[in-house]
Amino acid sequence: MGWAGRNLTRDQRDAIARKLFTVTEEEDKWLNGLCPLHDDQNQSFSYNVDEDVFHCFRQCVEDGDLVDLYCNVRGLPLRSGEGFKAFRREFAADAGVGQPARRTPGEARKREVASDKSEAKREPRQNLEIPEAVYEAMTPVTPDWGLRLLHLRGWSRETIDGYGVRLLSHFRRKSDLYSVFPLKSIERVVIPVRDAQGVLRNLRCYHALGKPQGDQPKIFSWGRGHGASMLFPPASMLRPGSVLLCEGEGDCLCALSRGLNAITQTGKPNEWPEDHANALAGRKVTIAYDADQAGQKYALAAAKNLARKGCAVTIIKWPAFMGLRDDGTWPEDHGQDLTDYFVKHGKDVAAFLTLIDNAEPYAAASPPAAKGGQDPPATGSDPDAPYMRFFGMSANGRFTFRERTLADYLCQENPMMYHDKSGQLFVWNGKHFEIYSDEQLKRRAINALGDEATASRVASCSSLAMTMSAIPHGRSLNDREDWLCIENGMLNVSTLELVPHDRDYLATIMLPVRYDSEATPKPERWLTFLGETIQTEGPIAQLQEFMGYCLTRQTKFDKCLLLLGPGSDGKSKVIKVLRAMVGEANCSAVSMTGLEDQFQRSALFGKLLNVGTEVTTAALESEYFKAIVTGDPIQASFKHKDSFEFTPCVKLVYAANKLPRVMDNSDGYFRRILPIQFKRQFLENDPAMDPDLESKLMAELDGIFEWSLVGLHRLLAQGRFTMCDETRDILMDYRRFNNPVLGFVQDWCCITENTRTDIKDLYAQFKRYASENGFKQLNRENFMRELETAARKVREDAAVRVTRPRSANGARPYLVENIVIKAVTETV
């Protein structure tokens, strides 16, 4: 029994205890409730009112009396004069006791000296140090666990490794907290909590994949002496700018995985320790506690503590789909949280930043009116309001708006990148830069200025912030050509080196795949599917190379992929897999005719893949089709913005039932297309049709990505796409289809050296050939022009040429050397 037990009545102790922790039930002399010293959800704390002793059943702190509990909650030194005096001051009215009786100066001096000596021996309360050997005994997160944590908790591999999360493979012995033994099964992860100096102070044991029925609690501290609330991660790891305060380590790691400047407490004390509040003093803090009544209660308590330290505090207003009941209230407890927002509902960072922009400012008690000095910018403005940081007093004593200060704030809060050529704005999400509209930036400026927001102020500081975020001179978007941004880092497609994400890559493209050559299985169903549809080895190799080509921003191979087949043959499945591998955000769907429109062409900017199903004659002959395939600069324009020039890196893929007729018979056109024929139809009621094929292929996406990398490496090593007889035959048939002269030379002529044929005879036979085969007639001049080229397509060494030798009578007829109509020869 402590001082309160000896000097206060039972009712007084009862009243004070209820102010220090949440009481959920009374049982005889015990008050039972939630522990104020750790993230308690399961009523693990009790205070014995009669005996003046508290106990945490999770052993997050040593047992003690009411004064000890007060010191723990307030972050004051245990059993010290400072803590005892603070207890008496705060609860003087409840306890019916006043200040200590007056003493003579000598007596007071003796007590001060004694108190100083006592406090000198006792440091402020903090968790004990845990030997690093305990942490090192824990198993690193395996690839399987890593995938489960990514899908169920939204934790990225970089965040798991960066913050030292491991598997709880060992546990403390009862006899010694720092002696561990191996567990038979692994059900939890362990989150190391370190202080600002990196000293390990706690190991939080967390059911990250869901708590089994009856297994309590969801999260707990390592043991006695390690339960005091701490900041995670340490405030020293925060970036400049605004801070996101999360409820619990799980939500915090999810937020950190998305590049948010997040922090949490390992407990939720009603009164924050001074070092917690001081660490965030003066910053803008957005609180994102759970979408339930308990979470909102704790959010208000946290906001109150932060507001005292000059923080500009806002509280997230969760959308209704987060569990708002029909009566407009949130559930009492166990509501949805930040992790559910991202993982369960699939929301992205841009949507969450909008929630932050629209968060509700914490309405703290109004400060006293300013005394004297210059009036604030607008009548009725609060001189201590957060937006006053964006105003300053000029030399003549007048308040002025500081555009640069607000612009700096906007740039630091969420790093941005502005591409001046296209006028596009991007914001960093922790892995890559994603599109961010001008209006979203202006909304943030409006929220920062509060009641002082005006159109001119918002426009000027937003424009300045965009200019300050402009791409450095000499750089361009995604200009590290060998590096590809994927889910688990930056991958060098040439060396397969994997490094962490970094803003310096200026990456605006991220593929939704992961690279792990050792853990990713071979895509067996995908390979079987290609064997069923394309069937032949050569075209499958070409598809593999083209899919690898789509991963790069190179266009030096000058190819457009044409998938050919009668329908229900697998073309659409290949396109869906390719789009999923590249990422929907990195794809466009501009039709071939749409390439002629400058606004539709803007959709190709920054994309890796453009897919369509319309293949027209005019489009294939378009100058834009040629320019895009070969990577030549083109003009485009976004609506309501100036046109701009860019070099496309997009790869064109089109599906068609058959190849269209074109007038361009040049080698250049046929070099630009890569036709692949699908040879099997899956008609209705076909027993070989697999209704779950698409989902099976999507499950192999990481494996298909690595399969495509193999194709890319082969393409780069060869310096060209694999050529095969099947592709040569398709192209030759296509040439014949488009060029009747080629068919005429193949079918009705012989290429024979030392022969001459009169052009009149050849042309007459060609007109007959065209008529019999349904081709459009060519005039004689065009026929002569095409004849030499067609002959070389039939035989590369053909020396067919048109001449005009002078005859004996002086005439100069047109003769064609080295070609004759079959069965007709003239020997020179």
PDB file of N, CA and C in Angstrom, residues 90-177:
ATOM      1  N   GLU A  90      -2.308  17.888  -9.045  1.00  0.00           N
ATOM      2  CA  GLU A  90      -3.386  17.591  -9.985  1.00  0.00           C
ATOM      3  C   GLU A  90      -4.647  17.110  -9.282  1.00  0.00           C
ATOM      4  N   PHE A  91      -4.482  16.347  -8.190  1.00  0.00           N
ATOM      5  CA  PHE A  91      -5.643  15.740  -7.554  1.00  0.00           C
ATOM      6  C   PHE A  91      -5.928  16.334  -6.178  1.00  0.00           C
ATOM      7  N   ALA A  92      -5.478  17.555  -5.955  1.00  0.00           N
ATOM      8  CA  ALA A  92      -5.730  18.192  -4.662  1.00  0.00           C
ATOM      9  C   ALA A  92      -7.226  18.280  -4.383  1.00  0.00           C
ATOM     10  N   ALA A  93      -7.993  18.663  -5.426  1.00  0.00           N
ATOM     11  CA  ALA A  93      -9.439  18.815  -5.218  1.00  0.00           C
ATOM     12  C   ALA A  93     -10.100  17.462  -4.971  1.00  0.00           C
ATOM     13  N   ASP A  94      -9.710  16.432  -5.743  1.00  0.00           N
ATOM     14  CA  ASP A  94     -10.308  15.100  -5.574  1.00  0.00           C
ATOM     15  C   ASP A  94      -9.940  14.493  -4.230  1.00  0.00           C
ATOM     16  N   ALA A  95      -8.682  14.717  -3.818  1.00  0.00           N
ATOM     17  CA  ALA A  95      -8.199  14.071  -2.595  1.00  0.00           C
ATOM     18  C   ALA A  95      -8.502  14.862  -1.339  1.00  0.00           C
ATOM     19  N   GLY A  96      -8.937  16.101  -1.502  1.00  0.00           N
ATOM     20  CA  GLY A  96      -9.222  16.907  -0.321  1.00  0.00           C
ATOM     21  C   GLY A  96      -7.981  17.300   0.432  1.00  0.00           C
ATOM     22  N   VAL A  97      -6.843  17.366  -0.231  1.00  0.00           N
ATOM     23  CA  VAL A  97      -5.605  17.775   0.429  1.00  0.00           C
ATOM     24  C   VAL A  97      -5.078  19.011  -0.260  1.00  0.00           C
ATOM     25  N   GLY A  98      -4.434  19.854   0.505  1.00  0.00           N
ATOM     26  CA  GLY A  98      -3.872  21.071  -0.055  1.00  0.00           C
ATOM     27  C   GLY A  98      -2.391  20.929  -0.250  1.00  0.00           C
ATOM     28  N   GLN A  99      -1.726  22.056  -0.421  1.00  0.00           N
ATOM     29  CA  GLN A  99      -0.281  22.051  -0.569  1.00  0.00           C
ATOM     30  C   GLN A  99       0.367  21.734   0.771  1.00  0.00           C
ATOM     31  N   PRO A 100       1.590  21.227   0.787  1.00  0.00           N
ATOM     32  CA  PRO A 100       2.261  20.914   2.049  1.00  0.00           C
ATOM     33  C   PRO A 100       2.342  22.140   2.947  1.00  0.00           C
ATOM     34  N   ALA A 101       2.335  21.889   4.289  1.00  0.00           N
ATOM     35  CA  ALA A 101       2.416  22.991   5.256  1.00  0.00           C
ATOM     36  C   ALA A 101       3.708  23.773   5.068  1.00  0.00           C
ATOM     37  N   ARG A 102       3.644  25.060   5.358  1.00  0.00           N
ATOM     38  CA  ARG A 102       4.824  25.919   5.228  1.00  0.00           C
ATOM     39  C   ARG A 102       5.890  25.496   6.225  1.00  0.00           C
ATOM     40  N   ARG A 103       7.115  25.509   5.780  1.00  0.00           N
ATOM     41  CA  ARG A 103       8.235  25.150   6.638  1.00  0.00           C
ATOM     42  C   ARG A 103       9.204  26.317   6.687  1.00  0.00           C
ATOM     43  N   THR A 104      10.066  26.261   7.690  1.00  0.00           N
ATOM     44  CA  THR A 104      11.085  27.307   7.784  1.00  0.00           C
ATOM     45  C   THR A 104      12.027  27.164   6.607  1.00  0.00           C
ATOM     46  N   PRO A 105      12.730  28.234   6.225  1.00  0.00           N
ATOM     47  CA  PRO A 105      13.686  28.143   5.112  1.00  0.00           C
ATOM     48  C   PRO A 105      14.693  27.024   5.296  1.00  0.00           C
ATOM     49  N   GLY A 106      15.124  26.798   6.532  1.00  0.00           N
ATOM     50  CA  GLY A 106      16.105  25.731   6.767  1.00  0.00           C
ATOM     51  C   GLY A 106      15.530  24.367   6.486  1.00  0.00           C
ATOM     52  N   GLU A 107      14.263  24.136   6.958  1.00  0.00           N
ATOM     53  CA  GLU A 107      13.626  22.852   6.708  1.00  0.00           C
ATOM     54  C   GLU A 107      13.393  22.634   5.214  1.00  0.00           C
ATOM     55  N   ALA A 108      12.952  23.700   4.553  1.00  0.00           N
ATOM     56  CA  ALA A 108      12.705  23.579   3.114  1.00  0.00           C
ATOM     57  C   ALA A 108      13.983  23.242   2.366  1.00  0.00           C
ATOM     58  N   ARG A 109      15.101  23.902   2.802  1.00  0.00           N
ATOM     59  CA  ARG A 109      16.372  23.653   2.118  1.00  0.00           C
ATOM     60  C   ARG A 109      16.826  22.203   2.314  1.00  0.00           C
ATOM     61  N   LYS A 110      16.631  21.662   3.521  1.00  0.00           N
ATOM     62  CA  LYS A 110      17.017  20.279   3.780  1.00  0.00           C
ATOM     63  C   LYS A 110      16.238  19.319   2.882  1.00  0.00           C
ATOM     64  N   ARG A 111      14.915  19.580   2.720  1.00  0.00           N
ATOM     65  CA  ARG A 111      14.094  18.697   1.886  1.00  0.00           C
ATOM     66  C   ARG A 111      14.512  18.792   0.417  1.00  0.00           C
ATOM     67  N   GLU A 112      14.864  20.019  -0.035  1.00  0.00           N
ATOM     68  CA  GLU A 112      15.297  20.177  -1.423  1.00  0.00           C
ATOM     69  C   GLU A 112      16.571  19.393  -1.691  1.00  0.00           C
ATOM     70  N   VAL A 113      17.541  19.495  -0.744  1.00  0.00           N
ATOM     71  CA  VAL A 113      18.803  18.774  -0.914  1.00  0.00           C
ATOM     72  C   VAL A 113      18.549  17.272  -0.949  1.00  0.00           C
ATOM     73  N   ALA A 114      17.697  16.796  -0.018  1.00  0.00           N
ATOM     74  CA  ALA A 114      17.386  15.363   0.024  1.00  0.00           C
ATOM     75  C   ALA A 114      16.694  14.924  -1.260  1.00  0.00           C
ATOM     76  N   SER A 115      15.752  15.774  -1.744  1.00  0.00           N
ATOM     77  CA  SER A 115      15.040  15.440  -2.980  1.00  0.00           C
ATOM     78  C   SER A 115      15.987  15.413  -4.164  1.00  0.00           C
ATOM     79  N   ASP A 116      16.914  16.405  -4.220  1.00  0.00           N
ATOM     80  CA  ASP A 116      17.878  16.445  -5.326  1.00  0.00           C
ATOM     81  C   ASP A 116      18.731  15.189  -5.347  1.00  0.00           C
ATOM     82  N   LYS A 117      19.183  14.742  -4.138  1.00  0.00           N
ATOM     83  CA  LYS A 117      20.012  13.543  -4.075  1.00  0.00           C
ATOM     84  C   LYS A 117      19.225  12.321  -4.533  1.00  0.00           C
ATOM     85  N   SER A 118      17.942  12.274  -4.121  1.00  0.00           N
ATOM     86  CA  SER A 118      17.113  11.130  -4.499  1.00  0.00           C
ATOM     87  C   SER A 118      16.902  11.091  -6.004  1.00  0.00           C
ATOM     88  N   GLU A 119      16.606  12.266  -6.598  1.00  0.00           N
ATOM     89  CA  GLU A 119      16.337  12.310  -8.028  1.00  0.00           C
ATOM     90  C   GLU A 119      17.599  12.091  -8.838  1.00  0.00           C
ATOM     91  N   ALA A 120      18.757  12.485  -8.269  1.00  0.00           N
ATOM     92  CA  ALA A 120      20.014  12.274  -8.987  1.00  0.00           C
ATOM     93  C   ALA A 120      20.297  10.794  -9.162  1.00  0.00           C
ATOM     94  N   LYS A 121      19.799   9.989  -8.231  1.00  0.00           N
ATOM     95  CA  LYS A 121      20.032   8.550  -8.312  1.00  0.00           C
ATOM     96  C   LYS A 121      19.064   7.871  -9.276  1.00  0.00           C
ATOM     97  N   ARG A 122      17.961   8.563  -9.651  1.00  0.00           N
ATOM     98  CA  ARG A 122      16.916   7.911 -10.447  1.00  0.00           C
ATOM     99  C   ARG A 122      16.712   8.672 -11.760  1.00  0.00           C
ATOM    100  N   GLU A 123      16.925   8.026 -12.901  1.00  0.00           N
ATOM    101  CA  GLU A 123      16.731   8.656 -14.194  1.00  0.00           C
ATOM    102  C   GLU A 123      15.241   8.669 -14.531  1.00  0.00           C
ATOM    103  N   PRO A 124      14.819   9.540 -15.470  1.00  0.00           N
ATOM    104  CA  PRO A 124      13.427   9.521 -15.908  1.00  0.00           C
ATOM    105  C   PRO A 124      13.061   8.138 -16.442  1.00  0.00           C
ATOM    106  N   ARG A 125      11.797   7.756 -16.268  1.00  0.00           N
ATOM    107  CA  ARG A 125      11.347   6.411 -16.618  1.00  0.00           C
ATOM    108  C   ARG A 125      11.504   6.150 -18.110  1.00  0.00           C
ATOM    109  N   GLN A 126      12.089   5.037 -18.458  1.00  0.00           N
ATOM    110  CA  GLN A 126      12.119   4.554 -19.822  1.00  0.00           C
ATOM    111  C   GLN A 126      12.250   3.036 -19.790  1.00  0.00           C
ATOM    112  N   ASN A 127      11.909   2.407 -20.904  1.00  0.00           N
ATOM    113  CA  ASN A 127      12.015   0.960 -20.975  1.00  0.00           C
ATOM    114  C   ASN A 127      13.470   0.524 -20.833  1.00  0.00           C
ATOM    115  N   LEU A 128      13.646  -0.659 -20.276  1.00  0.00           N
ATOM    116  CA  LEU A 128      14.990  -1.203 -20.142  1.00  0.00           C
ATOM    117  C   LEU A 128      15.544  -1.593 -21.510  1.00  0.00           C
ATOM    118  N   GLU A 129      16.842  -1.667 -21.607  1.00  0.00           N
ATOM    119  CA  GLU A 129      17.482  -2.067 -22.857  1.00  0.00           C
ATOM    120  C   GLU A 129      17.384  -3.580 -23.026  1.00  0.00           C
ATOM    121  N   ILE A 130      17.058  -4.001 -24.244  1.00  0.00           N
ATOM    122  CA  ILE A 130      17.006  -5.424 -24.583  1.00  0.00           C
ATOM    123  C   ILE A 130      18.278  -5.777 -25.342  1.00  0.00           C
ATOM    124  N   PRO A 131      18.987  -6.807 -24.931  1.00  0.00           N
ATOM    125  CA  PRO A 131      20.207  -7.195 -25.654  1.00  0.00           C
ATOM    126  C   PRO A 131      19.909  -7.497 -27.122  1.00  0.00           C
ATOM    127  N   GLU A 132      20.794  -7.077 -28.009  1.00  0.00           N
ATOM    128  CA  GLU A 132      20.603  -7.299 -29.437  1.00  0.00           C
ATOM    129  C   GLU A 132      20.547  -8.784 -29.771  1.00  0.00           C
ATOM    130  N   ALA A 133      21.171  -9.623 -28.936  1.00  0.00           N
ATOM    131  CA  ALA A 133      21.160 -11.065 -29.203  1.00  0.00           C
ATOM    132  C   ALA A 133      19.742 -11.624 -29.199  1.00  0.00           C
ATOM    133  N   VAL A 134      18.860 -11.020 -28.395  1.00  0.00           N
ATOM    134  CA  VAL A 134      17.466 -11.472 -28.362  1.00  0.00           C
ATOM    135  C   VAL A 134      16.815 -11.222 -29.717  1.00  0.00           C
ATOM    136  N   TYR A 135      17.025 -10.022 -30.248  1.00  0.00           N
ATOM    137  CA  TYR A 135      16.457  -9.676 -31.557  1.00  0.00           C
ATOM    138  C   TYR A 135      17.079 -10.522 -32.668  1.00  0.00           C
ATOM    139  N   GLU A 136      18.382 -10.712 -32.622  1.00  0.00           N
ATOM    140  CA  GLU A 136      19.070 -11.470 -33.666  1.00  0.00           C
ATOM    141  C   GLU A 136      18.619 -12.922 -33.707  1.00  0.00           C
ATOM    142  N   ALA A 137      18.087 -13.434 -32.597  1.00  0.00           N
ATOM    143  CA  ALA A 137      17.606 -14.819 -32.584  1.00  0.00           C
ATOM    144  C   ALA A 137      16.346 -14.990 -33.425  1.00  0.00           C
ATOM    145  N   MET A 138      15.635 -13.891 -33.684  1.00  0.00           N
ATOM    146  CA  MET A 138      14.392 -13.974 -34.439  1.00  0.00           C
ATOM    147  C   MET A 138      14.678 -14.223 -35.924  1.00  0.00           C
ATOM    148  N   THR A 139      13.823 -14.993 -36.563  1.00  0.00           N
ATOM    149  CA  THR A 139      14.005 -15.351 -37.968  1.00  0.00           C
ATOM    150  C   THR A 139      13.604 -14.188 -38.870  1.00  0.00           C
ATOM    151  N   PRO A 140      14.444 -13.815 -39.851  1.00  0.00           N
ATOM    152  CA  PRO A 140      14.030 -12.793 -40.822  1.00  0.00           C
ATOM    153  C   PRO A 140      12.763 -13.229 -41.553  1.00  0.00           C
ATOM    154  N   VAL A 141      11.998 -12.257 -42.010  1.00  0.00           N
ATOM    155  CA  VAL A 141      10.738 -12.544 -42.696  1.00  0.00           C
ATOM    156  C   VAL A 141      11.026 -13.289 -43.998  1.00  0.00           C
ATOM    157  N   THR A 142      10.436 -14.462 -44.149  1.00  0.00           N
ATOM    158  CA  THR A 142      10.654 -15.291 -45.336  1.00  0.00           C
ATOM    159  C   THR A 142       9.869 -14.725 -46.518  1.00  0.00           C
ATOM    160  N   PRO A 143      10.212 -15.126 -47.769  1.00  0.00           N
ATOM    161  CA  PRO A 143       9.449 -14.640 -48.929  1.00  0.00           C
ATOM    162  C   PRO A 143       7.964 -14.950 -48.825  1.00  0.00           C
ATOM    163  N   ASP A 144       7.617 -16.145 -48.321  1.00  0.00           N
ATOM    164  CA  ASP A 144       6.205 -16.506 -48.190  1.00  0.00           C
ATOM    165  C   ASP A 144       5.491 -15.580 -47.208  1.00  0.00           C
ATOM    166  N   TRP A 145       6.096 -15.384 -46.046  1.00  0.00           N
ATOM    167  CA  TRP A 145       5.512 -14.449 -45.082  1.00  0.00           C
ATOM    168  C   TRP A 145       5.474 -13.035 -45.661  1.00  0.00           C
ATOM    169  N   GLY A 146       6.514 -12.671 -46.404  1.00  0.00           N
ATOM    170  CA  GLY A 146       6.547 -11.337 -46.996  1.00  0.00           C
ATOM    171  C   GLY A 146       5.373 -11.097 -47.924  1.00  0.00           C
ATOM    172  N   LEU A 147       5.043 -12.104 -48.753  1.00  0.00           N
ATOM    173  CA  LEU A 147       3.897 -11.972 -49.654  1.00  0.00           C
ATOM    174  C   LEU A 147       2.596 -11.881 -48.873  1.00  0.00           C
ATOM    175  N   ARG A 148       2.469 -12.691 -47.819  1.00  0.00           N
ATOM    176  CA  ARG A 148       1.240 -12.656 -47.009  1.00  0.00           C
ATOM    177  C   ARG A 148       1.094 -11.314 -46.301  1.00  0.00           C
ATOM    178  N   LEU A 149       2.190 -10.773 -45.801  1.00  0.00           N
ATOM    179  CA  LEU A 149       2.134  -9.463 -45.141  1.00  0.00           C
ATOM    180  C   LEU A 149       1.812  -8.368 -46.143  1.00  0.00           C
ATOM    181  N   LEU A 150       2.284  -8.524 -47.384  1.00  0.00           N
ATOM    182  CA  LEU A 150       1.975  -7.536 -48.414  1.00  0.00           C
ATOM    183  C   LEU A 150       0.497  -7.563 -48.760  1.00  0.00           C
ATOM    184  N   HIS A 151      -0.056  -8.774 -48.945  1.00  0.00           N
ATOM    185  CA  HIS A 151      -1.446  -8.886 -49.386  1.00  0.00           C
ATOM    186  C   HIS A 151      -2.439  -8.622 -48.252  1.00  0.00           C
ATOM    187  N   LEU A 152      -2.109  -9.023 -47.009  1.00  0.00           N
ATOM    188  CA  LEU A 152      -3.056  -8.889 -45.902  1.00  0.00           C
ATOM    189  C   LEU A 152      -2.861  -7.608 -45.092  1.00  0.00           C
ATOM    190  N   ARG A 153      -1.630  -7.120 -45.018  1.00  0.00           N
ATOM    191  CA  ARG A 153      -1.360  -5.929 -44.211  1.00  0.00           C
ATOM    192  C   ARG A 153      -0.873  -4.743 -45.025  1.00  0.00           C
ATOM    193  N   GLY A 154      -0.516  -4.969 -46.282  1.00  0.00           N
ATOM    194  CA  GLY A 154      -0.032  -3.870 -47.114  1.00  0.00           C
ATOM    195  C   GLY A 154       1.380  -3.434 -46.794  1.00  0.00           C
ATOM    196  N   TRP A 155       2.162  -4.329 -46.138  1.00  0.00           N
ATOM    197  CA  TRP A 155       3.547  -3.978 -45.799  1.00  0.00           C
ATOM    198  C   TRP A 155       4.456  -4.352 -46.960  1.00  0.00           C
ATOM    199  N   SER A 156       5.214  -3.400 -47.466  1.00  0.00           N
ATOM    200  CA  SER A 156       6.155  -3.689 -48.540  1.00  0.00           C
ATOM    201  C   SER A 156       7.405  -4.361 -47.986  1.00  0.00           C
ATOM    202  N   ARG A 157       8.113  -5.045 -48.856  1.00  0.00           N
ATOM    203  CA  ARG A 157       9.345  -5.714 -48.428  1.00  0.00           C
ATOM    204  C   ARG A 157      10.368  -4.692 -47.943  1.00  0.00           C
ATOM    205  N   GLU A 158      10.425  -3.522 -48.605  1.00  0.00           N
ATOM    206  CA  GLU A 158      11.393  -2.505 -48.195  1.00  0.00           C
ATOM    207  C   GLU A 158      11.098  -2.022 -46.782  1.00  0.00           C
ATOM    208  N   THR A 159       9.813  -1.852 -46.462  1.00  0.00           N
ATOM    209  CA  THR A 159       9.446  -1.387 -45.129  1.00  0.00           C
ATOM    210  C   THR A 159       9.730  -2.462 -44.086  1.00  0.00           C
ATOM    211  N   ILE A 160       9.418  -3.705 -44.404  1.00  0.00           N
ATOM    212  CA  ILE A 160       9.693  -4.812 -43.474  1.00  0.00           C
ATOM    213  C   ILE A 160      11.176  -4.857 -43.130  1.00  0.00           C
ATOM    214  N   ASP A 161      12.007  -4.786 -44.166  1.00  0.00           N
ATOM    215  CA  ASP A 161      13.453  -4.849 -43.931  1.00  0.00           C
ATOM    216  C   ASP A 161      13.972  -3.560 -43.317  1.00  0.00           C
ATOM    217  N   GLY A 162      13.445  -2.422 -43.785  1.00  0.00           N
ATOM    218  CA  GLY A 162      13.953  -1.139 -43.312  1.00  0.00           C
ATOM    219  C   GLY A 162      13.687  -0.886 -41.842  1.00  0.00           C
ATOM    220  N   TYR A 163      12.584  -1.408 -41.319  1.00  0.00           N
ATOM    221  CA  TYR A 163      12.247  -1.197 -39.914  1.00  0.00           C
ATOM    222  C   TYR A 163      12.485  -2.457 -39.077  1.00  0.00           C
ATOM    223  N   GLY A 164      13.159  -3.425 -39.664  1.00  0.00           N
ATOM    224  CA  GLY A 164      13.645  -4.573 -38.900  1.00  0.00           C
ATOM    225  C   GLY A 164      12.596  -5.561 -38.452  1.00  0.00           C
ATOM    226  N   VAL A 165      11.446  -5.611 -39.121  1.00  0.00           N
ATOM    227  CA  VAL A 165      10.409  -6.560 -38.716  1.00  0.00           C
ATOM    228  C   VAL A 165      10.912  -7.987 -38.958  1.00  0.00           C
ATOM    229  N   ARG A 166      10.710  -8.847 -37.973  1.00  0.00           N
ATOM    230  CA  ARG A 166      11.112 -10.250 -38.094  1.00  0.00           C
ATOM    231  C   ARG A 166       9.971 -11.156 -37.629  1.00  0.00           C
ATOM    232  N   LEU A 167      10.189 -12.444 -37.733  1.00  0.00           N
ATOM    233  CA  LEU A 167       9.210 -13.426 -37.270  1.00  0.00           C
ATOM    234  C   LEU A 167       9.501 -13.787 -35.817  1.00  0.00           C
ATOM    235  N   LEU A 168       8.433 -13.937 -35.019  1.00  0.00           N
ATOM    236  CA  LEU A 168       8.592 -14.316 -33.611  1.00  0.00           C
ATOM    237  C   LEU A 168       8.856 -15.820 -33.560  1.00  0.00           C
ATOM    238  N   SER A 169      10.094 -16.184 -33.812  1.00  0.00           N
ATOM    239  CA  SER A 169      10.483 -17.597 -33.835  1.00  0.00           C
ATOM    240  C   SER A 169      10.972 -18.080 -32.479  1.00  0.00           C
ATOM    241  N   HIS A 170      11.289 -17.150 -31.560  1.00  0.00           N
ATOM    242  CA  HIS A 170      11.760 -17.489 -30.219  1.00  0.00           C
ATOM    243  C   HIS A 170      10.986 -16.654 -29.203  1.00  0.00           C
ATOM    244  N   PHE A 171      10.915 -17.160 -27.971  1.00  0.00           N
ATOM    245  CA  PHE A 171      10.177 -16.431 -26.942  1.00  0.00           C
ATOM    246  C   PHE A 171      10.949 -16.469 -25.632  1.00  0.00           C
ATOM    247  N   ARG A 172      10.606 -15.514 -24.756  1.00  0.00           N
ATOM    248  CA  ARG A 172      11.325 -15.360 -23.487  1.00  0.00           C
ATOM    249  C   ARG A 172      11.001 -16.512 -22.541  1.00  0.00           C
ATOM    250  N   ARG A 173      11.973 -16.843 -21.724  1.00  0.00           N
ATOM    251  CA  ARG A 173      11.743 -17.809 -20.658  1.00  0.00           C
ATOM    252  C   ARG A 173      11.170 -17.084 -19.447  1.00  0.00           C
ATOM    253  N   LYS A 174      10.389 -17.802 -18.654  1.00  0.00           N
ATOM    254  CA  LYS A 174       9.787 -17.190 -17.467  1.00  0.00           C
ATOM    255  C   LYS A 174      10.849 -16.734 -16.474  1.00  0.00           C
ATOM    256  N   SER A 175      11.935 -17.465 -16.434  1.00  0.00           N
ATOM    257  CA  SER A 175      12.968 -17.164 -15.440  1.00  0.00           C
ATOM    258  C   SER A 175      13.869 -16.011 -15.853  1.00  0.00           C
ATOM    259  N   ASP A 176      13.912 -15.700 -17.159  1.00  0.00           N
ATOM    260  CA  ASP A 176      14.845 -14.681 -17.639  1.00  0.00           C
ATOM    261  C   ASP A 176      14.287 -14.083 -18.923  1.00  0.00           C
ATOM    262  N   LEU A 177      13.965 -12.778 -18.885  1.00  0.00           N
ATOM    263  CA  LEU A 177      13.386 -12.114 -20.051  1.00  0.00           C
ATOM    264  C   LEU A 177      14.293 -12.191 -21.269  1.00  0.00           C
TER     265      LEU A 177
END
